[in-house]
XYZ file of C-alpha atoms in Angstrom:
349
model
C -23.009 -41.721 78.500
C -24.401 -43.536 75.631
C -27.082 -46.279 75.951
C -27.817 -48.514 73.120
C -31.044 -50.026 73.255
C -31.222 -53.870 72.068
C -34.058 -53.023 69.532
C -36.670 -55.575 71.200
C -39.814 -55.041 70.453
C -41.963 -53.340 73.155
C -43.753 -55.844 75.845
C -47.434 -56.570 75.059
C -48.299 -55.647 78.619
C -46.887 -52.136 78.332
C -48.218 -51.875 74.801
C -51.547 -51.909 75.961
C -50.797 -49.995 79.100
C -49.708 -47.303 76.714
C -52.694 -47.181 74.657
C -54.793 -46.679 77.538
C -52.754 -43.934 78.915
C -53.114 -42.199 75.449
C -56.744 -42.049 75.750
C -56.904 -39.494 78.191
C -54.902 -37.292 76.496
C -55.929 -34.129 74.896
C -53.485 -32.854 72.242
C -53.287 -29.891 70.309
C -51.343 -29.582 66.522
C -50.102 -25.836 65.646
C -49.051 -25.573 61.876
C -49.521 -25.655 58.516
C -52.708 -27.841 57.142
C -52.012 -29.689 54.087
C -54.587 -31.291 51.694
C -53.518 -34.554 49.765
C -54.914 -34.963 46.574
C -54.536 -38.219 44.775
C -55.491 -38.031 41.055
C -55.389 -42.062 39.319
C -55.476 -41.339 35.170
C -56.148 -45.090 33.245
C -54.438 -43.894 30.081
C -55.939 -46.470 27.746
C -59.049 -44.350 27.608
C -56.601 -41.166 26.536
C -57.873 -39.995 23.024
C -55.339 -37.360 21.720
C -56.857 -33.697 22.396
C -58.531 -31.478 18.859
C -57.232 -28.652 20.660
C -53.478 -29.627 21.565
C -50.708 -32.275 20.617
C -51.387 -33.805 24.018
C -52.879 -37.123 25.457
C -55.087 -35.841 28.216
C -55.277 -38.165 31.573
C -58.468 -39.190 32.041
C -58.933 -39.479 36.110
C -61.185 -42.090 36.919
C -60.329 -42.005 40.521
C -59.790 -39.245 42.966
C -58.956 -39.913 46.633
C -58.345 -37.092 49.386
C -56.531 -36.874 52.701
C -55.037 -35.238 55.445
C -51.541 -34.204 54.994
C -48.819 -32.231 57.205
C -50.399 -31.342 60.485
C -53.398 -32.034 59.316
C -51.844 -35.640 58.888
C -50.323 -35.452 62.314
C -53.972 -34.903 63.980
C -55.219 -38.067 62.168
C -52.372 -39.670 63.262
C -53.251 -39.125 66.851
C -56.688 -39.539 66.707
C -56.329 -43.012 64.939
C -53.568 -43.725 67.379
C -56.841 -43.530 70.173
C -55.562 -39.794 71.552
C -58.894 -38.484 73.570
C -58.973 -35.516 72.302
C -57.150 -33.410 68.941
C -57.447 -29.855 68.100
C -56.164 -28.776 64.913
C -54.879 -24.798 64.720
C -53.833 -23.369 61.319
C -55.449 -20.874 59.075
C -57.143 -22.098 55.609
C -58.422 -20.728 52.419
C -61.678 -20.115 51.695
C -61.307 -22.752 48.775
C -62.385 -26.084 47.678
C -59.107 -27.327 49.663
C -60.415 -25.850 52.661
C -63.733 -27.241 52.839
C -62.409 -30.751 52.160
C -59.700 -30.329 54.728
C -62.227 -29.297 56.864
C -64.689 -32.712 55.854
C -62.173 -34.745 56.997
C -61.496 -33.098 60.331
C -65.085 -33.784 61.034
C -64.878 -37.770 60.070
C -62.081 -38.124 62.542
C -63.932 -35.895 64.692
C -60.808 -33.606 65.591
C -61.622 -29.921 66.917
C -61.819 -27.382 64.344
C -62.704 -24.457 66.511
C -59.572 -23.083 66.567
C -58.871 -23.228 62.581
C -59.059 -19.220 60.573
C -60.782 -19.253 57.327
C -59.254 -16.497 55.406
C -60.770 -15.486 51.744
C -57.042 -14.324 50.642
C -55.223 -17.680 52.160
C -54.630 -20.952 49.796
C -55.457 -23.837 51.798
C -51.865 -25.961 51.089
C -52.314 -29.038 48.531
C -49.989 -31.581 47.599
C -51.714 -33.199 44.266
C -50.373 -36.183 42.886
C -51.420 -36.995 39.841
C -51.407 -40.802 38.627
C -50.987 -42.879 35.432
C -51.930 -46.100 35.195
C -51.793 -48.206 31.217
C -51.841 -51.660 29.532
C -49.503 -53.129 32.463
C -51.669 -51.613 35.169
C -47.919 -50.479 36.605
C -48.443 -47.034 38.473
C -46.226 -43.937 37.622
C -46.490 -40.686 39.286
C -46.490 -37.867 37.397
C -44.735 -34.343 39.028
C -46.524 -33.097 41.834
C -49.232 -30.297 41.298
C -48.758 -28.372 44.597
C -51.276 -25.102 46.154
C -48.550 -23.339 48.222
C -48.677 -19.389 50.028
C -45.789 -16.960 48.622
C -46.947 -14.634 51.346
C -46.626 -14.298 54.656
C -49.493 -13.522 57.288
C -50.555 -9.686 58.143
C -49.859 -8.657 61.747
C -53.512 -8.481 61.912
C -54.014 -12.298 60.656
C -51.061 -13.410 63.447
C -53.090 -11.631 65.879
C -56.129 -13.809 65.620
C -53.921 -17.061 65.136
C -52.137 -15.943 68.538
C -55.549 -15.596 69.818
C -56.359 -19.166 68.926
C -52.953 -19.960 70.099
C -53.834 -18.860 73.767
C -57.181 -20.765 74.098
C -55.735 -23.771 72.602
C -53.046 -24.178 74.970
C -55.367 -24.197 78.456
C -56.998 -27.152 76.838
C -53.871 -29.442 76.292
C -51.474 -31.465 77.524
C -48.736 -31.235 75.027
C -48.715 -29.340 71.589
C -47.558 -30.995 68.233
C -45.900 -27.923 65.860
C -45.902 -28.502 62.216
C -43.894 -26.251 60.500
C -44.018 -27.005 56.654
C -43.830 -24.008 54.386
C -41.721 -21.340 54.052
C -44.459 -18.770 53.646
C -46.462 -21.036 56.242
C -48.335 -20.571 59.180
C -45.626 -20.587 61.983
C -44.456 -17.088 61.525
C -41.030 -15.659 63.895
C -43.734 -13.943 65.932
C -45.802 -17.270 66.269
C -42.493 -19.319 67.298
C -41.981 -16.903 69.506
C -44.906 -17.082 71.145
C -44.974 -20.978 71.122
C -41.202 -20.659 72.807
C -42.560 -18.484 75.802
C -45.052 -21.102 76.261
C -42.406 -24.059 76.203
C -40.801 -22.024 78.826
C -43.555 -21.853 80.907
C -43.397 -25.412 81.250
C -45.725 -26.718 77.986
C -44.372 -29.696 76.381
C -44.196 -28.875 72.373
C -42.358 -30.705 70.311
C -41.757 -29.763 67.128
C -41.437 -30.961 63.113
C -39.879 -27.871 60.809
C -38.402 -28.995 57.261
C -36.119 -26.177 57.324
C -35.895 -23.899 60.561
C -35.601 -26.544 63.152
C -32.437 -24.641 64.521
C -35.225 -21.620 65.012
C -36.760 -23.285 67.891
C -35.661 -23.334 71.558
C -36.534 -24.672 75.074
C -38.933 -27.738 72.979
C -38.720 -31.564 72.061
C -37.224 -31.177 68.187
C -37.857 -34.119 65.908
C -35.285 -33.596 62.919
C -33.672 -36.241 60.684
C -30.152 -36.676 60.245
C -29.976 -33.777 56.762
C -32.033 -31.120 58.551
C -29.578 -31.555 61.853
C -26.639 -31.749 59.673
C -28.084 -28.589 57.349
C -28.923 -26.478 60.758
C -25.435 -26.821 62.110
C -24.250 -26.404 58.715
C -22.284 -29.764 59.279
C -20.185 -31.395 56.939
C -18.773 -35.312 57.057
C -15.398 -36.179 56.412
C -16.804 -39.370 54.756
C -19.437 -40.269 52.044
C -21.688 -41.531 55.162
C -21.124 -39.504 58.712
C -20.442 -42.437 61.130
C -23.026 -43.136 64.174
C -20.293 -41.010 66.144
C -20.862 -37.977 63.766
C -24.641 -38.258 63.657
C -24.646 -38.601 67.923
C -22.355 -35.597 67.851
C -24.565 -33.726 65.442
C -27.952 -34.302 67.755
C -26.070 -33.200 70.952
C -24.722 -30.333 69.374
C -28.259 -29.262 68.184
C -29.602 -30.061 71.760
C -26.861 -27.814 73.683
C -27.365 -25.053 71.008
C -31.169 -24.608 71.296
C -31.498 -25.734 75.007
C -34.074 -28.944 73.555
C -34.358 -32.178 73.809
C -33.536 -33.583 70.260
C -35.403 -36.755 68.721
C -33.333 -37.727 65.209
C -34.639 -40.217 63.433
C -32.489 -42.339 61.040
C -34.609 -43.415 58.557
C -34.863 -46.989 58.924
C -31.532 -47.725 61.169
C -33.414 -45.931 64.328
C -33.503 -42.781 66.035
C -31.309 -40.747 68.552
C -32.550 -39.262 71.699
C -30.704 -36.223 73.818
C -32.431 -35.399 76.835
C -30.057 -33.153 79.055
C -26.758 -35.922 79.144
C -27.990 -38.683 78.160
C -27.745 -40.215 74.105
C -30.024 -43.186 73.750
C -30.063 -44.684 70.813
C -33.374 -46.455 69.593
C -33.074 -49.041 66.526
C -35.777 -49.587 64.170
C -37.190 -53.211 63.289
C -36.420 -53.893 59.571
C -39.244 -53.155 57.021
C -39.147 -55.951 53.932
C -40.834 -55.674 50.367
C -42.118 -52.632 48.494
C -42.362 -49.593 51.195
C -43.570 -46.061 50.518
C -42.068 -43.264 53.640
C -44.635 -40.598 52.778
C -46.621 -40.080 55.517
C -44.425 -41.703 58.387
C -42.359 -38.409 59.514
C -45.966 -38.132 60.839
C -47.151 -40.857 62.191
C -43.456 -41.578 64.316
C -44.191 -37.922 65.571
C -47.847 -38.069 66.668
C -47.069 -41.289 68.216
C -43.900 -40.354 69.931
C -45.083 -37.243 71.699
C -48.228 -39.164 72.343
C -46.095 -41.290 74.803
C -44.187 -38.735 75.959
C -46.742 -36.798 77.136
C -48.908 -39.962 78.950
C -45.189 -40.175 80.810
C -43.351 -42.752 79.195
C -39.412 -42.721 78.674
C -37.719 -41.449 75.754
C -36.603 -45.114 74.567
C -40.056 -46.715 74.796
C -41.634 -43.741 73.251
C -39.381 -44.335 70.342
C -39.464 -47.829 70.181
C -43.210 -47.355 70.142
C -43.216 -44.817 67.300
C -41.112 -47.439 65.239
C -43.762 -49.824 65.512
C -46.050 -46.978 64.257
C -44.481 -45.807 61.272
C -43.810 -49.733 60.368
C -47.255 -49.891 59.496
C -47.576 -46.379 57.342
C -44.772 -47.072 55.154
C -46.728 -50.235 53.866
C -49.868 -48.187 53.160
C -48.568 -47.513 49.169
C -49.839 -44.549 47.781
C -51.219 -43.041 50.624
C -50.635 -40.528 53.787
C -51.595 -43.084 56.214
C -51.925 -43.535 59.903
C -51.453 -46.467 62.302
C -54.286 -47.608 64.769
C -54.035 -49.869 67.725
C -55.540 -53.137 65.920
C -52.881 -52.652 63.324
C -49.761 -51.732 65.810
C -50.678 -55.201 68.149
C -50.661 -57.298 64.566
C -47.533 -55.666 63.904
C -45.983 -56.524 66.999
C -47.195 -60.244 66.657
C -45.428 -60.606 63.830
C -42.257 -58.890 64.945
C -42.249 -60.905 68.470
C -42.767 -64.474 66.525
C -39.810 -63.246 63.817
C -37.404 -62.527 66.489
């Protein structure tokens, strides 16, 4: 059975009856902290360099910010979660300590976070060029990635962390970004028993999603199709082909699957029934970094306070609405800015 929702927006009444629900949550993120780095160059102060044949870019801004689970965490504390616990392991670095600056601003638990002297604490840095026009152009990322792995000894205390963190919670958020990252085969593994057990942990993996059983996975339409090593007989798979691809992925990994669309919606599978959720429309300039994030936080959020698949989706489209507006930036949606958005959406419809 397939059920098509109508893609009307949420009622205010349950709106605010989910944002009060949300407060008494406690949720915990698992996964791979990320540090945003946001370098803005003005170019008409560039002098070409003694040294070099080069026009240096003269920064004369620098903004930081949470990114990957790090990202998720603000995302749920912004979203008015009661309480968020972060667990990853960081570098003893200048990443790490302003990762660890903005945990404290949101005022999201850090007491389950490993500092390790011979771990780089993940940056994405974006440098920024701005000239006579003012218009912006991004230069190629600069990014501070891991090639190794975790020791067993360095899983050992991250399972440790793992095990206190999960008798605080009522749902866990797993981020799972880089390849040499912090969710490990042993650390899934150990996340999967507790998903067994009866945990609810969803889960966000760029490119192991098919590694995860018995959880809620939150894929888009190329990392199902890429798992299940899928291939459409036309330029664009059909709605039929992408259904078929999240069901597939469900029976295969015994999960509930969340795929989002982009901006024509989401699918959910939950045992036999295929919901599909679409997304309001999104006009003018739009930037998706960031929302993979905020529709996640905010989805599980209302799964776990006990709302239905549908709505939780519906609500997470209002969400990540907001964050692909915020240009430039890894941004998060709070309650003031999700009831605006629905104003306008109810009065446009």
């Amino acid at each position: 059975m397939i059920d098509i929702k109508t893609g009307q927006v949420l009622a205010y009444e349950k709106i605010e009856q989910m944002f009060l629900q949300v407060s008494k949550l406690r949720i915990g993120v698992i996964g791979d902290g990320c540090l945003d780095v946001y370098w803005k160059a003005n170019m008409n102060l560039s002098e070409l360099s003694r040294e070099t044949p080069h026009y240096p870019l003269p920064v004369v801004e620098e903004r930081t910010s949470l990114g990957a689970a790090g990202n998720v965490a603000a995302n749920l504390r912004d979203l008015g979660v009661g309480q968020v616990y972060l667990c990853t392991v960081i570098g003893d670095d200048w990443r790490g300590r302003e990762l660890l600056n903005h945990l404290a601003m949101k005022q999201i638990d850090e007491s389950h976070i490993i500092v390790y002297s011979d771990w780089i604490t993940p940056a994405y840095c974006k440098p920024i060029r701005t000239g006579i026009s003012h218009v912006e152009y991004e230069d190629p990322r600069i990014d501070f990635e891991n090639r190794k792995s975790l020791s067993f000894h360095q899983e050992q205390k991250l399972i440790e962390q793992i095990d206190k963190l999960v008798t605080k919670v009522d749902a866990i958020i797993v981020t799972d970004q880089f390849k040499c990252g912090v969710v490990t085969p042993r650390i899934r593994e150990v996340l999967i028993q507790y998903a067994r057990e009866g945990l609810m942990i969803a889960v966000d993996s760029r490119n192991r999603i098919d590694h995860f059983t018995e959880m809620i996975l939150k894929p888009n339409e190329l990392e199902t199709m890429k798992a299940l090593h899928y291939q459409s007989k036309q330029k664009e798979p059909s709605m039929e082909e992408y259904i078929e691809s999240a069901r597939s992925l469900a029976q295969r990994q015994n999960s509930q699957v969340c795929m989002t669309l982009g901006e024509k919606g989401a699918i959910w599978i939950d045992k036999d029934q295929v919901t599909f959720v679409p997304s309001q429309a999104v006009l003018g300039t739009f930037d998706i970094v960031g929302a993979g994030d905020c529709f996640m936080s905010s989805f599980v959020s209302m799964l776990a306070a006990g709302f239905k698949g549908a709505d939780a989706i519906a609500f997470a489209h209002l969400a990540a609405s907001i964050v692909v507006k915020k240009i430039g930036m890894t941004g998060t949606a709070n309650p003031s800015e999700i009831r605006e958005r629905w104003i306008r959406l109810e009065k446009s419809l």
